[in-house]
Amino acid sequence: MPTTSTDPRAAAAALLVPGTTCHGFAVERCETVPELDSDAYVLRHTASGARLLYLACDDENKAFAIGFKTPPADSTGVFHILEHSVLCGSAKFPVKEPFVDLIKSSMQTFLNAMTYPDKTIYPVATTNEQDLYNLMDVYLDAVFNPAIYTKPTIFEQEGWHYELDLPESAEGEGDSSSASLREGTLRYNGVVFNEMKGALSDPMSVLDDAVNAALYPDTAYAHESGGDPRAIPALTYEQFLDTHARHYNPSNSYITLYGDLDVDRALAFLDERYLSQPSAASRRMDAAVAAGEDPSALAPNPLGVQAPVTCEYKHVEMATTPENALVGLGLVLGSALDRKRTIAADILFEALLGSNEAPVKKAILAAGLGGNVVSYTAAESLQPYELIMLQNAQPGVARELRRMFQNACRDLCEHGVPRERLEAIISSNEYDLRQRDYGIADGVAIACDALSTWLYDDDAATLALKYGPVYEELRGELDGSYFEDLLRELVLQNDHMALVELVPVDAAEGSEGAEAIELAAKRDAMTDSELADVVERTAALRAAQEAEDTPEDKATLPRLRVSDIGEARPEPSLVVDTTAPIPCLRHDIPTNRLAYAMQYFDLSCVAFEDLPYVTLLCRLLKQLSTREHSAEELDNLLAGKLGFLSFTTEVMTQPDVDGVRPYLLVSAGALSEKINALASLPREVWSSTLLADADADRVRDVLTQIRIGLEQGFINNGHSAALGRAMSYSSPSAVVREQLSGVDFYLFLRDLLDHFDERLDDLRAKLAELAGRIFVADGCMASFTGSDEDFDAYWDAAGNLGLGAGDGAGRDALVVPAPCDRHEAFVIPSDICFAASACDPRRLGIDVTGTWAVAANALSYDYLWNEIRVKGGAYGCGFRAAGERQAAFYTYRDPAIDPSIERVERAGAWLGSFEPDEAAFEGFIVSCVSGMDAPVKPYALTKRRNTTYLAGLDPHAREERRAQMLAATPGELRSLGADVTRIAAESPTCVFGGRDVIAKSNANFNVVDLLG
């Protein structure tokens, strides 16, 4: 019987007794998971075969996830397209975009879906229990009863379809004659098709795919689960439906519930609403069997184990810049179910390759084989593997890399892997595990983690979650030869490995590319009737996309009302403790026995042209020797004593529209029992690093690694780069950010590397001089988060952090150049583009209040989503109105520039005529406020509160903004339409994209070949 206890663990213990049945679920077992402060219950729905894991704990951020085993049989991306498509309407919720409707109207703290190489997961999280049931209802109906069976346009929109671009004269005259059809340009379009064009513009993704194909040639892992744009158009609608029917059924599902929720109600809901009911997929399967199809042919795709194979060498070619040359060495580690071996391998390769002082990485960099070497443990597959990747590789070094790597490992097997490195990494990992900062809702991350073993063995639902005993065991193994034996097995005796080289090639000048040639041939092979059909089908798709959901269909969606929103989450007042040796922002936030210490050093003492050197200073600190320790000793010491230590820059926009205040931020975290290290180690690094005598090769390595990281960011996250650059055309703060970390910094860095030898002495002197000027008490503000005992212990150990007063010289040296619109388009190796238009609305005399957040929600998830993503095929888009200091439009992995710019220009007119129904408008408010109220981890909350103080924001601004959101009306949003039109018209635009995409734009950009 249900218990009335408010303790979720006690309630679950009373209800879910192993060996009993509850709402059709057989309770198989219960286990305590101390690592997550929870009790785990493993259940099986008797009638349907659905598996369920419930983690009972007192986390108010509740979560639900349903996953399916979905190993692909080819690279058409069918499971990725399904992930998108099932969320485009269902039997119970027949609206076009229920996924977007939930983003607009729920209190979700996470709402998404993910396609992995062998599984697809649909997770949600929220702090409101009724909202959780609403989200579950929509997601479960989506996966089991999607509208894809009756609406082929969903497949065309989300997957792929043909479009025929007719000559302008033909379009204007409505001419669909044979001649005009023959002159048209045939092309592919579709959300996933365009998304994967962007994803596979990343050389690292291409290399990883090639390594997987070499390691697992006879299994699902040989295929690109996201879809290869060259293969996606081979997928037919019937194959798409067949794949859904065979995989999206309860017997192939894995359900996770997490947090403080009424599990009795949840199980009843699952049983009565879905698991005991027939689904669209089951009906299709029953019809196939009735029609005489072999039932064995209707089973899900198999996920087999790959017998060991050795790929001595293979190379793949990619049209990209020479700097993107890569070499990958893949080593299969064993079985996903051998958690000790997988975790030990991760620790081992981190010890060998995890930093510039790691012995194997150090040897490879010294040999000059490439610009950087990184390793990655891919643990979320049936046979986990390690990928060692050489970036910016020299031509023809693949076999030499393998030889060097194996020789270095052989030496370590004979003489021992340094125990201080292994122990430091184990300590660092344990800190991360205690911190539990996943970057997303805990329950979502845990559900995904569980499937890294549960998917392969029904008895392993909690295996990946119970890591405590594994780490205890591995600490014990430090006394023996376990790690050397493992290294020998994985590197020197491994018969399951692959060596792959990615070779950049030039795309032929003026060539249309393989896809364009293929499409031209397809167009020429089509009859006039078939070409006319393409035009007609595109028009039908557009009509379906533009059709409004009926009021009756909208009414089916579950919605929360403003009355469902609780009171604002109280925050303790921010206290500036002046009794500490350095003025200190003190935060009373529970931290699970962790402590965070920060120091903000004022950079107004640095001349504008010297700001790039500050970023180099931040990146070189921790990488060089200090007066007390060698670089290698310091590397081990920091990993073993601290959870993290970072040197970064932050720019605080000030209340004055031209005001800007940059800081060098030192952030560190440690276990409470290591407070002394938290007080002493950051100080040692900033005060005694040997900058004036810095090793040239070491400095060059770090600078090269920064360059490689920036280039990867431009390719994969070009929208962020475009937003920053576009803001710099009108905002002094953004001008400073560009100098510290954006395009201007990148260009500075490239020039420095090109003239490294001749500028090295000046670089050393500049860094040493800047460190002496920056790390002083004058203008420094400290921050501490932790218990009172930790606060007192910290300052007792830290004293004044060794900071002198400073001589005051150059304290106002920073003079920021006036912003100007450069109207730039930066060429990157890609088949898509990222675009942004941004400004500081204060420049336009616009006061951005909380009402703007509601307007941004409506614009992003109604107008822009439908116009740019659904119709235009871009993977992402949006409008931001952050506080009163930024307003911006952006697109992400967009196939074209001009259509999106035109749609942005019409955004204000759309908002000016915005007439939502009452329920929809309340939804916009609910989702806005819930985003503001979402739980935040202690470190992130600390940084947010520090920013409020240092940016001169009103400490009550969040409360006022929240109140303005709650009070917003449709009329107020309509009144913002004219201002949105002004923002769109007067915000400068910046683009990062492929050369061909930029060339097709009529926007007359100043084109910059960014990566050479």
CSV table of N, CA, C and O in Angstrom, one decimal, residues 171-230:
chain,number,residue,atom,x,y,z
A,171,GLU,N,10.1,31.5,-61.3
A,171,GLU,CA,9.3,31.6,-60.1
A,171,GLU,C,8.4,32.8,-60.1
A,171,GLU,O,7.3,32.7,-59.7
A,172,GLY,N,8.9,33.9,-60.7
A,172,GLY,CA,8.1,35.1,-60.7
A,172,GLY,C,6.9,35.0,-61.6
A,172,GLY,O,5.8,35.5,-61.3
A,173,GLU,N,7.0,34.2,-62.6
A,173,GLU,CA,5.9,34.0,-63.6
A,173,GLU,C,5.1,32.8,-63.3
A,173,GLU,O,4.1,32.5,-64.1
A,174,GLY,N,5.4,32.0,-62.3
A,174,GLY,CA,4.7,30.8,-62.0
A,174,GLY,C,4.9,29.8,-63.1
A,174,GLY,O,4.1,28.9,-63.3
A,175,ASP,N,6.1,29.9,-63.8
A,175,ASP,CA,6.3,29.0,-65.0
A,175,ASP,C,6.8,27.6,-64.5
A,175,ASP,O,7.8,27.6,-63.8
A,176,SER,N,6.2,26.6,-64.8
A,176,SER,CA,6.6,25.2,-64.5
A,176,SER,C,6.8,24.4,-65.8
A,176,SER,O,6.6,23.2,-65.8
A,177,SER,N,7.2,25.1,-66.8
A,177,SER,CA,7.4,24.4,-68.1
A,177,SER,C,8.6,23.5,-68.1
A,177,SER,O,9.4,23.6,-67.1
A,178,SER,N,8.7,22.6,-69.1
A,178,SER,CA,9.8,21.7,-69.1
A,178,SER,C,11.1,22.4,-69.1
A,178,SER,O,12.1,22.1,-68.4
A,179,ALA,N,11.2,23.5,-69.8
A,179,ALA,CA,12.5,24.3,-69.9
A,179,ALA,C,12.9,24.8,-68.5
A,179,ALA,O,14.0,24.7,-68.1
A,180,SER,N,11.9,25.4,-67.8
A,180,SER,CA,12.2,26.0,-66.5
A,180,SER,C,12.6,24.9,-65.5
A,180,SER,O,13.4,25.1,-64.6
A,181,LEU,N,11.9,23.8,-65.6
A,181,LEU,CA,12.2,22.7,-64.7
A,181,LEU,C,13.6,22.2,-64.9
A,181,LEU,O,14.4,21.9,-64.0
A,182,ARG,N,14.0,22.1,-66.2
A,182,ARG,CA,15.3,21.6,-66.5
A,182,ARG,C,16.4,22.5,-66.1
A,182,ARG,O,17.6,22.1,-65.9
A,183,GLU,N,16.1,23.8,-66.0
A,183,GLU,CA,17.1,24.8,-65.6
A,183,GLU,C,17.2,24.9,-64.1
A,183,GLU,O,18.0,25.6,-63.6
A,184,GLY,N,16.2,24.3,-63.4
A,184,GLY,CA,16.2,24.4,-61.9
A,184,GLY,C,17.4,23.6,-61.3
A,184,GLY,O,18.0,22.8,-61.9
A,185,THR,N,17.7,24.0,-60.1
A,185,THR,CA,18.8,23.4,-59.3
A,185,THR,C,18.2,22.4,-58.3
A,185,THR,O,17.4,22.9,-57.4
A,186,LEU,N,18.5,21.2,-58.4
A,186,LEU,CA,17.9,20.2,-57.5
A,186,LEU,C,18.8,20.2,-56.3
A,186,LEU,O,20.1,20.2,-56.4
A,187,ARG,N,18.2,20.1,-55.1
A,187,ARG,CA,19.0,20.0,-53.9
A,187,ARG,C,18.3,19.2,-52.8
A,187,ARG,O,17.1,19.0,-52.9
A,188,TYR,N,19.1,18.8,-51.8
A,188,TYR,CA,18.5,18.1,-50.7
A,188,TYR,C,18.2,19.2,-49.6
A,188,TYR,O,19.0,20.1,-49.4
A,189,ASN,N,17.2,18.9,-48.8
A,189,ASN,CA,17.0,19.7,-47.6
A,189,ASN,C,16.4,18.8,-46.5
A,189,ASN,O,15.9,17.7,-46.8
A,190,GLY,N,16.5,19.2,-45.3
A,190,GLY,CA,16.0,18.4,-44.1
A,190,GLY,C,16.8,18.7,-42.9
A,190,GLY,O,18.0,19.0,-43.0
A,191,VAL,N,16.2,18.7,-41.8
A,191,VAL,CA,16.8,19.2,-40.5
A,191,VAL,C,18.0,18.3,-40.2
A,191,VAL,O,19.1,18.8,-40.0
A,192,VAL,N,17.8,17.0,-40.2
A,192,VAL,CA,18.9,16.1,-39.8
A,192,VAL,C,20.0,16.1,-40.9
A,192,VAL,O,21.2,16.1,-40.6
A,193,PHE,N,19.6,16.1,-42.2
A,193,PHE,CA,20.5,16.2,-43.3
A,193,PHE,C,21.5,17.4,-43.1
A,193,PHE,O,22.7,17.3,-43.2
A,194,ASN,N,20.9,18.6,-42.8
A,194,ASN,CA,21.8,19.7,-42.6
A,194,ASN,C,22.5,19.7,-41.3
A,194,ASN,O,23.7,20.1,-41.2
A,195,GLU,N,21.9,19.1,-40.2
A,195,GLU,CA,22.7,19.0,-39.0
A,195,GLU,C,23.9,18.1,-39.2
A,195,GLU,O,25.0,18.5,-38.7
A,196,MET,N,23.8,17.0,-39.9
A,196,MET,CA,24.9,16.1,-40.1
A,196,MET,C,26.0,16.7,-41.0
A,196,MET,O,27.1,16.4,-40.9
A,197,LYS,N,25.5,17.6,-41.9
A,197,LYS,CA,26.5,18.3,-42.7
A,197,LYS,C,27.4,19.1,-41.8
A,197,LYS,O,28.7,19.2,-42.0
A,198,GLY,N,26.8,19.7,-40.8
A,198,GLY,CA,27.6,20.5,-39.9
A,198,GLY,C,28.5,19.6,-39.0
A,198,GLY,O,29.7,19.8,-38.8
A,199,ALA,N,27.9,18.5,-38.5
A,199,ALA,CA,28.6,17.6,-37.6
A,199,ALA,C,29.8,17.0,-38.3
A,199,ALA,O,30.9,16.9,-37.7
A,200,LEU,N,29.6,16.6,-39.5
A,200,LEU,CA,30.7,16.0,-40.3
A,200,LEU,C,31.6,16.9,-41.0
A,200,LEU,O,32.4,16.6,-41.8
A,201,SER,N,31.5,18.2,-40.6
A,201,SER,CA,32.5,19.2,-41.0
A,201,SER,C,33.6,19.2,-40.0
A,201,SER,O,34.6,19.9,-40.2
A,202,ASP,N,33.4,18.5,-38.9
A,202,ASP,CA,34.4,18.4,-37.8
A,202,ASP,C,35.4,17.3,-38.1
A,202,ASP,O,34.9,16.1,-38.1
A,203,PRO,N,36.6,17.5,-38.4
A,203,PRO,CA,37.5,16.4,-38.7
A,203,PRO,C,37.6,15.4,-37.6
A,203,PRO,O,37.8,14.2,-37.9
A,204,MET,N,37.5,15.8,-36.4
A,204,MET,CA,37.6,14.8,-35.3
A,204,MET,C,36.5,13.8,-35.3
A,204,MET,O,36.6,12.7,-35.0
A,205,SER,N,35.3,14.3,-35.7
A,205,SER,CA,34.1,13.4,-35.8
A,205,SER,C,34.3,12.4,-37.0
A,205,SER,O,34.0,11.2,-36.9
A,206,VAL,N,34.9,12.9,-38.1
A,206,VAL,CA,35.2,12.1,-39.2
A,206,VAL,C,36.2,11.0,-38.9
A,206,VAL,O,36.0,9.8,-39.2
A,207,LEU,N,37.2,11.4,-38.2
A,207,LEU,CA,38.3,10.4,-37.8
A,207,LEU,C,37.7,9.4,-36.8
A,207,LEU,O,37.9,8.2,-36.9
A,208,ASP,N,36.9,9.8,-35.8
A,208,ASP,CA,36.3,8.9,-34.9
A,208,ASP,C,35.4,7.9,-35.6
A,208,ASP,O,35.4,6.7,-35.3
A,209,ASP,N,34.6,8.4,-36.6
A,209,ASP,CA,33.8,7.4,-37.4
A,209,ASP,C,34.7,6.4,-38.1
A,209,ASP,O,34.4,5.2,-38.2
A,210,ALA,N,35.8,6.9,-38.7
A,210,ALA,CA,36.7,6.0,-39.4
A,210,ALA,C,37.3,5.0,-38.5
A,210,ALA,O,37.5,3.8,-38.9
A,211,VAL,N,37.7,5.4,-37.3
A,211,VAL,CA,38.3,4.5,-36.3
A,211,VAL,C,37.3,3.4,-35.9
A,211,VAL,O,37.6,2.2,-35.8
A,212,ASN,N,36.0,3.8,-35.7
A,212,ASN,CA,35.0,2.9,-35.3
A,212,ASN,C,34.7,1.9,-36.4
A,212,ASN,O,34.6,0.7,-36.2
A,213,ALA,N,34.7,2.3,-37.7
A,213,ALA,CA,34.5,1.4,-38.8
A,213,ALA,C,35.7,0.4,-38.9
A,213,ALA,O,35.4,-0.7,-39.3
A,214,ALA,N,36.9,0.8,-38.5
A,214,ALA,CA,38.0,-0.1,-38.6
A,214,ALA,C,38.0,-1.1,-37.4
A,214,ALA,O,38.4,-2.2,-37.6
A,215,LEU,N,37.6,-0.6,-36.2
A,215,LEU,CA,37.6,-1.4,-35.1
A,215,LEU,C,36.4,-2.4,-35.1
A,215,LEU,O,36.6,-3.6,-34.5
A,216,TYR,N,35.3,-2.0,-35.6
A,216,TYR,CA,34.1,-2.8,-35.5
A,216,TYR,C,33.4,-3.0,-36.8
A,216,TYR,O,32.3,-2.7,-37.1
A,217,PRO,N,34.2,-3.6,-37.8
A,217,PRO,CA,33.6,-3.6,-39.2
A,217,PRO,C,32.4,-4.5,-39.4
A,217,PRO,O,31.6,-4.2,-40.3
A,218,ASP,N,32.1,-5.4,-38.5
A,218,ASP,CA,31.0,-6.3,-38.7
A,218,ASP,C,29.9,-6.0,-37.7
A,218,ASP,O,29.0,-6.9,-37.5
A,219,THR,N,29.9,-4.8,-37.1
A,219,THR,CA,28.8,-4.5,-36.1
A,219,THR,C,28.2,-3.2,-36.4
A,219,THR,O,28.6,-2.5,-37.4
A,220,ALA,N,27.2,-2.8,-35.6
A,220,ALA,CA,26.5,-1.6,-35.8
A,220,ALA,C,27.4,-0.4,-35.7
A,220,ALA,O,27.2,0.7,-36.2
A,221,TYR,N,28.5,-0.5,-34.9
A,221,TYR,CA,29.4,0.6,-34.7
A,221,TYR,C,30.2,1.0,-35.9
A,221,TYR,O,30.9,2.1,-35.9
A,222,ALA,N,30.1,0.2,-36.9
A,222,ALA,CA,30.8,0.6,-38.2
A,222,ALA,C,30.1,1.7,-38.9
A,222,ALA,O,30.6,2.3,-39.8
A,223,HIS,N,28.8,2.0,-38.5
A,223,HIS,CA,28.0,2.9,-39.2
A,223,HIS,C,27.9,4.3,-38.5
A,223,HIS,O,28.1,4.3,-37.2
A,224,GLU,N,27.6,5.3,-39.2
A,224,GLU,CA,27.4,6.7,-38.6
A,224,GLU,C,25.9,6.7,-38.1
A,224,GLU,O,25.0,6.9,-38.9
A,225,SER,N,25.7,6.6,-36.8
A,225,SER,CA,24.3,6.6,-36.3
A,225,SER,C,23.6,7.9,-36.5
A,225,SER,O,22.4,7.9,-36.6
A,226,GLY,N,24.3,9.0,-36.6
A,226,GLY,CA,23.6,10.3,-36.8
A,226,GLY,C,23.2,10.4,-38.3
A,226,GLY,O,22.3,11.2,-38.6
A,227,GLY,N,23.9,9.7,-39.2
A,227,GLY,CA,23.5,9.7,-40.6
A,227,GLY,C,24.6,10.5,-41.4
A,227,GLY,O,25.1,11.5,-41.0
A,228,ASP,N,25.1,9.8,-42.4
A,228,ASP,CA,26.1,10.4,-43.3
A,228,ASP,C,25.3,11.1,-44.4
A,228,ASP,O,24.4,10.5,-45.1
A,229,PRO,N,25.5,12.4,-44.6
A,229,PRO,CA,24.7,13.1,-45.7
A,229,PRO,C,24.8,12.5,-47.1
A,229,PRO,O,23.8,12.6,-47.9
A,230,ARG,N,25.8,11.7,-47.3
A,230,ARG,CA,25.9,11.0,-48.6
A,230,ARG,C,25.0,9.8,-48.6
A,230,ARG,O,24.7,9.3,-49.7
